[in-house]
PDB file of C-alpha atoms and ligand atoms in Angstrom:
ATOM      1  CA  MET A 248     124.722  87.856 108.196  1.00  0.00           C
ATOM      2  CA  ARG A 249     128.341  86.891 107.578  1.00  0.00           C
ATOM      3  CA  GLY A 250     129.991  88.949 104.839  1.00  0.00           C
ATOM      4  CA  ARG A 251     131.164  87.372 101.596  1.00  0.00           C
ATOM      5  CA  PHE A 252     134.794  86.379 101.179  1.00  0.00           C
ATOM      6  CA  ILE A 253     136.085  86.889  97.625  1.00  0.00           C
ATOM      7  CA  THR A 254     139.684  86.277  96.558  1.00  0.00           C
ATOM      8  CA  PHE A 255     141.651  87.203  93.439  1.00  0.00           C
ATOM      9  CA  GLU A 256     144.389  84.867  92.255  1.00  0.00           C
ATOM     10  CA  GLY A 257     146.761  84.459  89.332  1.00  0.00           C
ATOM     11  CA  GLY A 258     150.382  84.913  88.306  1.00  0.00           C
ATOM     12  CA  GLU A 259     152.354  88.153  88.124  1.00  0.00           C
ATOM     13  CA  GLY A 260     150.909  91.093  86.174  1.00  0.00           C
ATOM     14  CA  THR A 261     147.405  89.687  85.775  1.00  0.00           C
ATOM     15  CA  GLY A 262     145.648  92.789  87.168  1.00  0.00           C
ATOM     16  CA  LYS A 263     144.312  91.294  90.410  1.00  0.00           C
ATOM     17  CA  SER A 264     144.669  94.428  92.511  1.00  0.00           C
ATOM     18  CA  THR A 265     143.094  96.665  89.837  1.00  0.00           C
ATOM     19  CA  HIS A 266     140.057  94.403  89.605  1.00  0.00           C
ATOM     20  CA  ALA A 267     139.757  93.961  93.371  1.00  0.00           C
ATOM     21  CA  ALA A 268     139.689  97.766  93.662  1.00  0.00           C
ATOM     22  CA  ARG A 269     137.095  98.124  90.897  1.00  0.00           C
ATOM     23  CA  LEU A 270     134.829  95.527  92.451  1.00  0.00           C
ATOM     24  CA  ALA A 271     135.217  97.185  95.863  1.00  0.00           C
ATOM     25  CA  GLU A 272     134.107 100.557  94.444  1.00  0.00           C
ATOM     26  CA  ARG A 273     131.120  99.053  92.707  1.00  0.00           C
ATOM     27  CA  LEU A 274     129.992  97.153  95.802  1.00  0.00           C
ATOM     28  CA  LYS A 275     130.366 100.280  97.946  1.00  0.00           C
ATOM     29  CA  SER A 276     128.099 102.159  95.537  1.00  0.00           C
ATOM     30  CA  PHE A 277     125.404  99.643  96.550  1.00  0.00           C
ATOM     31  CA  GLY A 278     126.047 100.432 100.209  1.00  0.00           C
ATOM     32  CA  VAL A 279     127.842  97.118 100.830  1.00  0.00           C
ATOM     33  CA  GLY A 280     130.519  97.301 103.538  1.00  0.00           C
ATOM     34  CA  VAL A 281     133.780  96.266 101.891  1.00  0.00           C
ATOM     35  CA  HIS A 282     137.269  95.693 103.185  1.00  0.00           C
ATOM     36  CA  GLN A 283     139.896  95.381 100.467  1.00  0.00           C
ATOM     37  CA  THR A 284     143.094  93.658 101.503  1.00  0.00           C
ATOM     38  CA  ARG A 285     146.044  91.641 100.187  1.00  0.00           C
ATOM     39  CA  GLU A 286     148.458  88.849 100.978  1.00  0.00           C
ATOM     40  CA  PRO A 287     151.100  88.479 102.102  1.00  0.00           C
ATOM     41  CA  GLY A 288     150.186  91.299 104.469  1.00  0.00           C
ATOM     42  CA  GLY A 289     146.929  93.023 105.294  1.00  0.00           C
ATOM     43  CA  SER A 290     147.595  93.182 109.050  1.00  0.00           C
ATOM     44  CA  LEU A 291     150.433  94.559 111.149  1.00  0.00           C
ATOM     45  CA  GLY A 292     152.114  91.229 111.878  1.00  0.00           C
ATOM     46  CA  ALA A 293     151.600  89.953 108.340  1.00  0.00           C
ATOM     47  CA  GLU A 294     153.128  93.078 106.778  1.00  0.00           C
ATOM     48  CA  ILE A 295     156.324  92.466 108.793  1.00  0.00           C
ATOM     49  CA  ILE A 296     156.450  88.875 107.530  1.00  0.00           C
ATOM     50  CA  ARG A 297     155.727  90.172 103.988  1.00  0.00           C
ATOM     51  CA  TYR A 298     158.929  92.183 104.123  1.00  0.00           C
ATOM     52  CA  VAL A 299     160.940  89.157 105.283  1.00  0.00           C
ATOM     53  CA  ILE A 300     159.626  87.007 102.418  1.00  0.00           C
ATOM     54  CA  LEU A 301     159.626  89.456  99.502  1.00  0.00           C
ATOM     55  CA  SER A 302     163.074  90.878 100.301  1.00  0.00           C
ATOM     56  CA  GLY A 303     164.348  87.366  99.564  1.00  0.00           C
ATOM     57  CA  VAL A 304     166.079  86.813 102.931  1.00  0.00           C
ATOM     58  CA  ALA A 305     164.018  83.669 103.550  1.00  0.00           C
ATOM     59  CA  LYS A 306     164.707  82.194 100.087  1.00  0.00           C
ATOM     60  CA  PRO A 307     167.800  80.225 101.203  1.00  0.00           C
ATOM     61  CA  LEU A 308     165.630  78.484 103.806  1.00  0.00           C
ATOM     62  CA  GLY A 309     163.700  76.819 100.988  1.00  0.00           C
ATOM     63  CA  ALA A 310     160.142  76.756  99.668  1.00  0.00           C
ATOM     64  CA  GLU A 311     158.796  74.787 102.629  1.00  0.00           C
ATOM     65  CA  ALA A 312     160.016  77.392 105.113  1.00  0.00           C
ATOM     66  CA  GLU A 313     158.553  80.120 102.896  1.00  0.00           C
ATOM     67  CA  ALA A 314     155.201  78.268 102.908  1.00  0.00           C
ATOM     68  CA  VAL A 315     155.305  78.285 106.709  1.00  0.00           C
ATOM     69  CA  LEU A 316     156.025  82.032 106.717  1.00  0.00           C
ATOM     70  CA  PHE A 317     153.117  82.727 104.339  1.00  0.00           C
ATOM     71  CA  ALA A 318     150.914  80.621 106.616  1.00  0.00           C
ATOM     72  CA  ALA A 319     152.042  82.553 109.710  1.00  0.00           C
ATOM     73  CA  ALA A 320     151.261  85.846 107.971  1.00  0.00           C
ATOM     74  CA  ARG A 321     147.853  84.477 106.901  1.00  0.00           C
ATOM     75  CA  ASN A 322     147.096  83.375 110.448  1.00  0.00           C
ATOM     76  CA  ASP A 323     147.547  86.917 111.762  1.00  0.00           C
ATOM     77  CA  HIS A 324     145.617  88.406 108.842  1.00  0.00           C
ATOM     78  CA  LEU A 325     142.681  86.031 109.402  1.00  0.00           C
ATOM     79  CA  ASP A 326     142.600  86.490 113.169  1.00  0.00           C
ATOM     80  CA  THR A 327     142.927  90.244 113.321  1.00  0.00           C
ATOM     81  CA  VAL A 328     141.288  91.421 110.086  1.00  0.00           C
ATOM     82  CA  ILE A 329     139.422  88.929 107.897  1.00  0.00           C
ATOM     83  CA  ARG A 330     137.321  86.978 110.424  1.00  0.00           C
ATOM     84  CA  PRO A 331     136.287  90.053 112.455  1.00  0.00           C
ATOM     85  CA  ALA A 332     135.232  91.847 109.234  1.00  0.00           C
ATOM     86  CA  LEU A 333     133.218  88.864 107.950  1.00  0.00           C
ATOM     87  CA  GLN A 334     131.533  88.570 111.334  1.00  0.00           C
ATOM     88  CA  ARG A 335     130.465  92.225 111.127  1.00  0.00           C
ATOM     89  CA  GLY A 336     128.849  91.459 107.765  1.00  0.00           C
ATOM     90  CA  VAL A 337     131.566  93.254 105.790  1.00  0.00           C
ATOM     91  CA  TRP A 338     132.571  91.722 102.453  1.00  0.00           C
ATOM     92  CA  VAL A 339     136.295  90.966 102.283  1.00  0.00           C
ATOM     93  CA  LEU A 340     138.061  91.224  98.915  1.00  0.00           C
ATOM     94  CA  CYS A 341     141.542  89.755  99.136  1.00  0.00           C
ATOM     95  CA  ASP A 342     144.299  90.055  96.534  1.00  0.00           C
ATOM     96  CA  ARG A 343     145.865  86.552  96.845  1.00  0.00           C
ATOM     97  CA  PHE A 344     145.134  84.015  99.566  1.00  0.00           C
ATOM     98  CA  ALA A 345     145.770  80.311 100.262  1.00  0.00           C
ATOM     99  CA  ASP A 346     145.609  79.328  96.567  1.00  0.00           C
ATOM    100  CA  SER A 347     148.813  81.312  96.025  1.00  0.00           C
ATOM    101  CA  THR A 348     150.562  79.073  98.559  1.00  0.00           C
ATOM    102  CA  ARG A 349     149.188  75.980  96.823  1.00  0.00           C
ATOM    103  CA  VAL A 350     150.490  77.161  93.468  1.00  0.00           C
ATOM    104  CA  TYR A 351     153.682  79.158  94.214  1.00  0.00           C
ATOM    105  CA  GLN A 352     155.067  76.974  97.008  1.00  0.00           C
ATOM    106  CA  GLY A 353     153.201  73.737  96.161  1.00  0.00           C
ATOM    107  CA  VAL A 354     153.161  73.436  92.361  1.00  0.00           C
ATOM    108  CA  ALA A 355     156.081  75.688  91.410  1.00  0.00           C
ATOM    109  CA  GLY A 356     158.117  75.262  94.622  1.00  0.00           C
ATOM    110  CA  ASN A 357     157.593  71.478  94.847  1.00  0.00           C
ATOM    111  CA  VAL A 358     156.481  71.500  98.476  1.00  0.00           C
ATOM    112  CA  ASP A 359     154.639  68.282  99.322  1.00  0.00           C
ATOM    113  CA  PRO A 360     150.898  68.877  98.796  1.00  0.00           C
ATOM    114  CA  ARG A 361     150.235  67.121 102.131  1.00  0.00           C
ATOM    115  CA  SER A 362     152.236  69.811 103.947  1.00  0.00           C
ATOM    116  CA  ILE A 363     150.388  72.560 102.049  1.00  0.00           C
ATOM    117  CA  ARG A 364     147.035  70.973 102.938  1.00  0.00           C
ATOM    118  CA  ALA A 365     148.023  70.606 106.590  1.00  0.00           C
ATOM    119  CA  LEU A 366     149.008  74.291 106.836  1.00  0.00           C
ATOM    120  CA  GLU A 367     145.744  75.280 105.180  1.00  0.00           C
ATOM    121  CA  ARG A 368     143.719  73.154 107.574  1.00  0.00           C
ATOM    122  CA  ILE A 369     145.429  74.685 110.609  1.00  0.00           C
ATOM    123  CA  VAL A 370     145.389  78.299 109.450  1.00  0.00           C
ATOM    124  CA  VAL A 371     142.363  78.717 107.171  1.00  0.00           C
ATOM    125  CA  GLY A 372     140.043  76.129 108.719  1.00  0.00           C
ATOM    126  CA  ASP A 373     136.481  77.018 107.777  1.00  0.00           C
ATOM    127  CA  THR A 374     137.287  80.509 106.548  1.00  0.00           C
ATOM    128  CA  LYS A 375     137.430  79.423 102.926  1.00  0.00           C
ATOM    129  CA  PRO A 376     136.692  81.923 100.161  1.00  0.00           C
ATOM    130  CA  ASP A 377     133.102  81.906  98.870  1.00  0.00           C
ATOM    131  CA  LEU A 378     134.330  82.847  95.410  1.00  0.00           C
ATOM    132  CA  THR A 379     137.771  82.992  93.786  1.00  0.00           C
ATOM    133  CA  PHE A 380     138.580  84.771  90.537  1.00  0.00           C
ATOM    134  CA  ILE A 381     141.581  83.319  88.740  1.00  0.00           C
ATOM    135  CA  LEU A 382     142.942  85.902  86.347  1.00  0.00           C
ATOM    136  CA  ASP A 383     144.823  84.301  83.498  1.00  0.00           C
ATOM    137  CA  VAL A 384     147.377  85.776  81.103  1.00  0.00           C
ATOM    138  CA  PRO A 385     150.260  84.000  79.321  1.00  0.00           C
ATOM    139  CA  ALA A 386     153.307  83.982  81.620  1.00  0.00           C
ATOM    140  CA  ALA A 387     155.557  86.051  79.339  1.00  0.00           C
ATOM    141  CA  GLU A 388     152.841  88.712  78.955  1.00  0.00           C
ATOM    142  CA  GLY A 389     152.295  88.857  82.728  1.00  0.00           C
ATOM    143  CA  MET A 390     156.025  89.249  83.377  1.00  0.00           C
ATOM    144  CA  LYS A 391     156.133  92.095  80.850  1.00  0.00           C
ATOM    145  CA  ARG A 392     153.186  93.843  82.524  1.00  0.00           C
ATOM    146  CA  ALA A 393     154.735  93.396  86.000  1.00  0.00           C
ATOM    147  CA  ALA A 394     158.072  94.830  84.795  1.00  0.00           C
ATOM    148  CA  MET A 395     156.295  97.862  83.306  1.00  0.00           C
ATOM    149  CA  ARG A 396     154.376  98.424  86.536  1.00  0.00           C
ATOM    150  CA  ARG A 397     157.439  98.385  88.774  1.00  0.00           C
ATOM    151  CA  GLY A 398     159.470 100.678  86.478  1.00  0.00           C
ATOM    152  CA  ALA A 399     162.965 101.325  87.824  1.00  0.00           C
ATOM    153  CA  SER A 400     162.525  99.469  91.129  1.00  0.00           C
ATOM    154  CA  GLY A 401     164.000  95.957  91.289  1.00  0.00           C
ATOM    155  CA  ALA A 402     162.085  92.683  90.946  1.00  0.00           C
ATOM    156  CA  ASP A 403     160.966  91.029  94.200  1.00  0.00           C
ATOM    157  CA  ARG A 404     161.655  87.456  95.346  1.00  0.00           C
ATOM    158  CA  PHE A 405     159.180  85.822  92.923  1.00  0.00           C
ATOM    159  CA  GLU A 406     159.171  88.304  90.033  1.00  0.00           C
ATOM    160  CA  ASP A 407     162.865  87.498  89.762  1.00  0.00           C
ATOM    161  CA  GLU A 408     162.240  83.821  88.898  1.00  0.00           C
ATOM    162  CA  ALA A 409     162.729  82.557  85.314  1.00  0.00           C
ATOM    163  CA  LEU A 410     159.971  82.247  82.696  1.00  0.00           C
ATOM    164  CA  ALA A 411     159.733  78.461  83.275  1.00  0.00           C
ATOM    165  CA  PHE A 412     158.721  79.105  86.914  1.00  0.00           C
ATOM    166  CA  HIS A 413     155.998  81.537  85.801  1.00  0.00           C
ATOM    167  CA  GLU A 414     154.733  79.045  83.217  1.00  0.00           C
ATOM    168  CA  LYS A 415     154.469  76.450  85.961  1.00  0.00           C
ATOM    169  CA  LEU A 416     152.477  78.960  88.015  1.00  0.00           C
ATOM    170  CA  ARG A 417     150.069  79.538  85.165  1.00  0.00           C
ATOM    171  CA  ASP A 418     149.528  75.788  84.707  1.00  0.00           C
ATOM    172  CA  GLY A 419     148.983  75.468  88.464  1.00  0.00           C
ATOM    173  CA  PHE A 420     146.289  78.148  88.491  1.00  0.00           C
ATOM    174  CA  LEU A 421     144.578  76.650  85.423  1.00  0.00           C
ATOM    175  CA  MET A 422     144.577  73.260  87.133  1.00  0.00           C
ATOM    176  CA  LEU A 423     143.103  74.768  90.278  1.00  0.00           C
ATOM    177  CA  ALA A 424     140.293  76.412  88.289  1.00  0.00           C
ATOM    178  CA  ALA A 425     139.520  73.098  86.615  1.00  0.00           C
ATOM    179  CA  ASN A 426     139.550  71.169  89.895  1.00  0.00           C
ATOM    180  CA  GLU A 427     137.304  73.513  91.879  1.00  0.00           C
ATOM    181  CA  PRO A 428     134.769  74.885  89.385  1.00  0.00           C
ATOM    182  CA  SER A 429     132.132  75.726  91.987  1.00  0.00           C
ATOM    183  CA  ARG A 430     134.421  78.109  93.883  1.00  0.00           C
ATOM    184  CA  CYS A 431     136.822  79.248  91.149  1.00  0.00           C
ATOM    185  CA  VAL A 432     135.957  81.315  88.087  1.00  0.00           C
ATOM    186  CA  LEU A 433     138.619  81.530  85.399  1.00  0.00           C
ATOM    187  CA  ILE A 434     138.881  84.932  83.727  1.00  0.00           C
ATOM    188  CA  ASP A 435     140.748  85.674  80.501  1.00  0.00           C
ATOM    189  CA  ALA A 436     142.660  88.731  81.686  1.00  0.00           C
ATOM    190  CA  THR A 437     144.060  89.484  78.221  1.00  0.00           C
ATOM    191  CA  ALA A 438     140.601  90.880  77.397  1.00  0.00           C
ATOM    192  CA  PRO A 439     140.096  94.673  77.618  1.00  0.00           C
ATOM    193  CA  ARG A 440     140.105  95.838  81.238  1.00  0.00           C
ATOM    194  CA  ASP A 441     136.465  97.022  81.193  1.00  0.00           C
ATOM    195  CA  ASP A 442     135.301  93.651  79.839  1.00  0.00           C
ATOM    196  CA  VAL A 443     137.173  91.835  82.597  1.00  0.00           C
ATOM    197  CA  ALA A 444     135.612  94.116  85.236  1.00  0.00           C
ATOM    198  CA  GLU A 445     132.157  93.510  83.748  1.00  0.00           C
ATOM    199  CA  GLN A 446     132.593  89.747  83.777  1.00  0.00           C
ATOM    200  CA  ILE A 447     133.641  89.900  87.442  1.00  0.00           C
ATOM    201  CA  TRP A 448     130.668  92.091  88.320  1.00  0.00           C
ATOM    202  CA  ARG A 449     128.241  89.795  86.478  1.00  0.00           C
ATOM    203  CA  THR A 450     129.606  86.753  88.306  1.00  0.00           C
ATOM    204  CA  VAL A 451     129.290  88.429  91.699  1.00  0.00           C
ATOM    205  CA  ASN A 452     125.676  89.312  90.884  1.00  0.00           C
ATOM    206  CA  GLU A 453     124.905  85.783  89.755  1.00  0.00           C
ATOM    207  CA  ARG A 454     126.369  84.257  92.923  1.00  0.00           C
ATOM    208  CA  PHE A 455     125.255  86.785  95.526  1.00  0.00           C
ATOM    209  CA  ASP A 456     122.881  89.679  95.228  1.00  0.00           C
ATOM    210  CA  PRO A 457     124.750  92.733  96.540  1.00  0.00           C
ATOM    211  CA  SER A 458     121.553  94.806  96.570  1.00  0.00           C
ATOM    212  CA  THR A 459     120.273  92.604  99.416  1.00  0.00           C
ATOM    213  CA  ALA A 460     123.454  92.931 101.519  1.00  0.00           C
ATOM    214  CA  PRO A 461     122.928  94.948 104.698  1.00  0.00           C
ATOM    215  CA  ALA A 462     124.117  98.528 104.296  1.00  0.00           C
ATOM    216  CA  HIS A 463     127.237  99.324 106.319  1.00  0.00           C
ATOM    217  CA  LEU A 464     128.043 102.961 106.566  1.00  0.00           C
ATOM    218  CA  GLU A 465     130.928 102.215 108.899  1.00  0.00           C
ATOM    219  CA  GLY A 466     132.204  99.213 106.889  1.00  0.00           C
ATOM    220  CA  ALA A 467     131.844 100.955 103.552  1.00  0.00           C
ATOM    221  CA  ALA A 468     134.696 103.212 104.451  1.00  0.00           C
ATOM    222  CA  SER A 469     137.082 100.476 105.573  1.00  0.00           C
TER     223      SER A 469
HETATM  224  P1  TYD B 700     152.968  91.285  95.452  1.00  0.00           P
HETATM  225  O1  TYD B 700     153.891  92.451  95.298  1.00  0.00           O
HETATM  226  O2  TYD B 700     151.773  91.446  96.340  1.00  0.00           O
HETATM  227  O3  TYD B 700     152.671  90.750  94.016  1.00  0.00           O
HETATM  228  P2  TYD B 700     151.413  90.545  93.128  1.00  0.00           P
HETATM  229  O4  TYD B 700     151.037  91.910  92.628  1.00  0.00           O
HETATM  230  O5  TYD B 700     151.935  89.640  92.055  1.00  0.00           O
HETATM  231  O6  TYD B 700     150.356  89.895  93.955  1.00  0.00           O
HETATM  232  O7  TYD B 700     153.860  90.075  95.949  1.00  0.00           O
HETATM  233  C1  TYD B 700     153.362  88.901  96.422  1.00  0.00           C
HETATM  234  C2  TYD B 700     154.245  87.777  95.940  1.00  0.00           C
HETATM  235  O8  TYD B 700     154.212  86.689  96.857  1.00  0.00           O
HETATM  236  C3  TYD B 700     153.822  87.243  94.588  1.00  0.00           C
HETATM  237  O9  TYD B 700     154.963  87.012  93.808  1.00  0.00           O
HETATM  238  C4  TYD B 700     153.192  85.911  94.934  1.00  0.00           C
HETATM  239  C5  TYD B 700     153.885  85.487  96.196  1.00  0.00           C
HETATM  240  N1  TYD B 700     153.066  84.648  97.104  1.00  0.00           N
HETATM  241  C6  TYD B 700     153.436  83.334  97.340  1.00  0.00           C
HETATM  242  O10 TYD B 700     154.430  82.866  96.782  1.00  0.00           O
HETATM  243  N2  TYD B 700     152.696  82.576  98.208  1.00  0.00           N
HETATM  244  C7  TYD B 700     151.605  83.073  98.864  1.00  0.00           C
HETATM  245  O11 TYD B 700     150.956  82.355  99.649  1.00  0.00           O
HETATM  246  C8  TYD B 700     151.226  84.443  98.615  1.00  0.00           C
HETATM  247  C9  TYD B 700     150.044  85.040  99.321  1.00  0.00           C
HETATM  248  C10 TYD B 700     151.994  85.191  97.723  1.00  0.00           C
END
């Protein structure tokens, strides 16, 4: 049976990677084969493109060119990592995916939604997430959390944007959650971390029953 594809989305500092890791651990304790990954990146080719984007060297090319770069990275990630894992029955947990392109480059970057949809059709095709958690915190709070996390190291290409950009991102993610309620579950990520993790776990159990997933000793380690 094909594995489940679960993505985590939201603005900066919303705790996506923490909660992806917590869900991965919990699923593994049930013997579910899990591969935890992230975008941009997650495969060799995509990690190289990640560096090009987040260093800011592609910024002068404009948001449309950045959308194309994210799509190219995603194409490699899907071909070499995500689809093969799903086919083996491994569950893939991905920190950011195509919704980030819709919101960062589409909503906040003003790239024509038709271009975003076309890229998604070409690159993602049928490999759509089964479930997407949208972690929500007020933009200013998220920026504060992200700054604390990175400490002395400098802000990346998107962390460096002004508060108004991050507020636009938040609105974009809220809109997405409202428009696709069957796939997207909105989570109030200002709640205590354990409560957020519990809500995510409960949702996963309601949607899919991990105890019936085939055990994957090999996949559980990946
Ligand atoms: P990362 O360090 O992984 O940040 P975060 O912890 O916030 O996920 O950096 C990824 C950045 O790239 C983040 O600012 C969001 C942005 N991004 C896009 O703009 N479009 C995309 O399609 C993706 C996947 C990420």
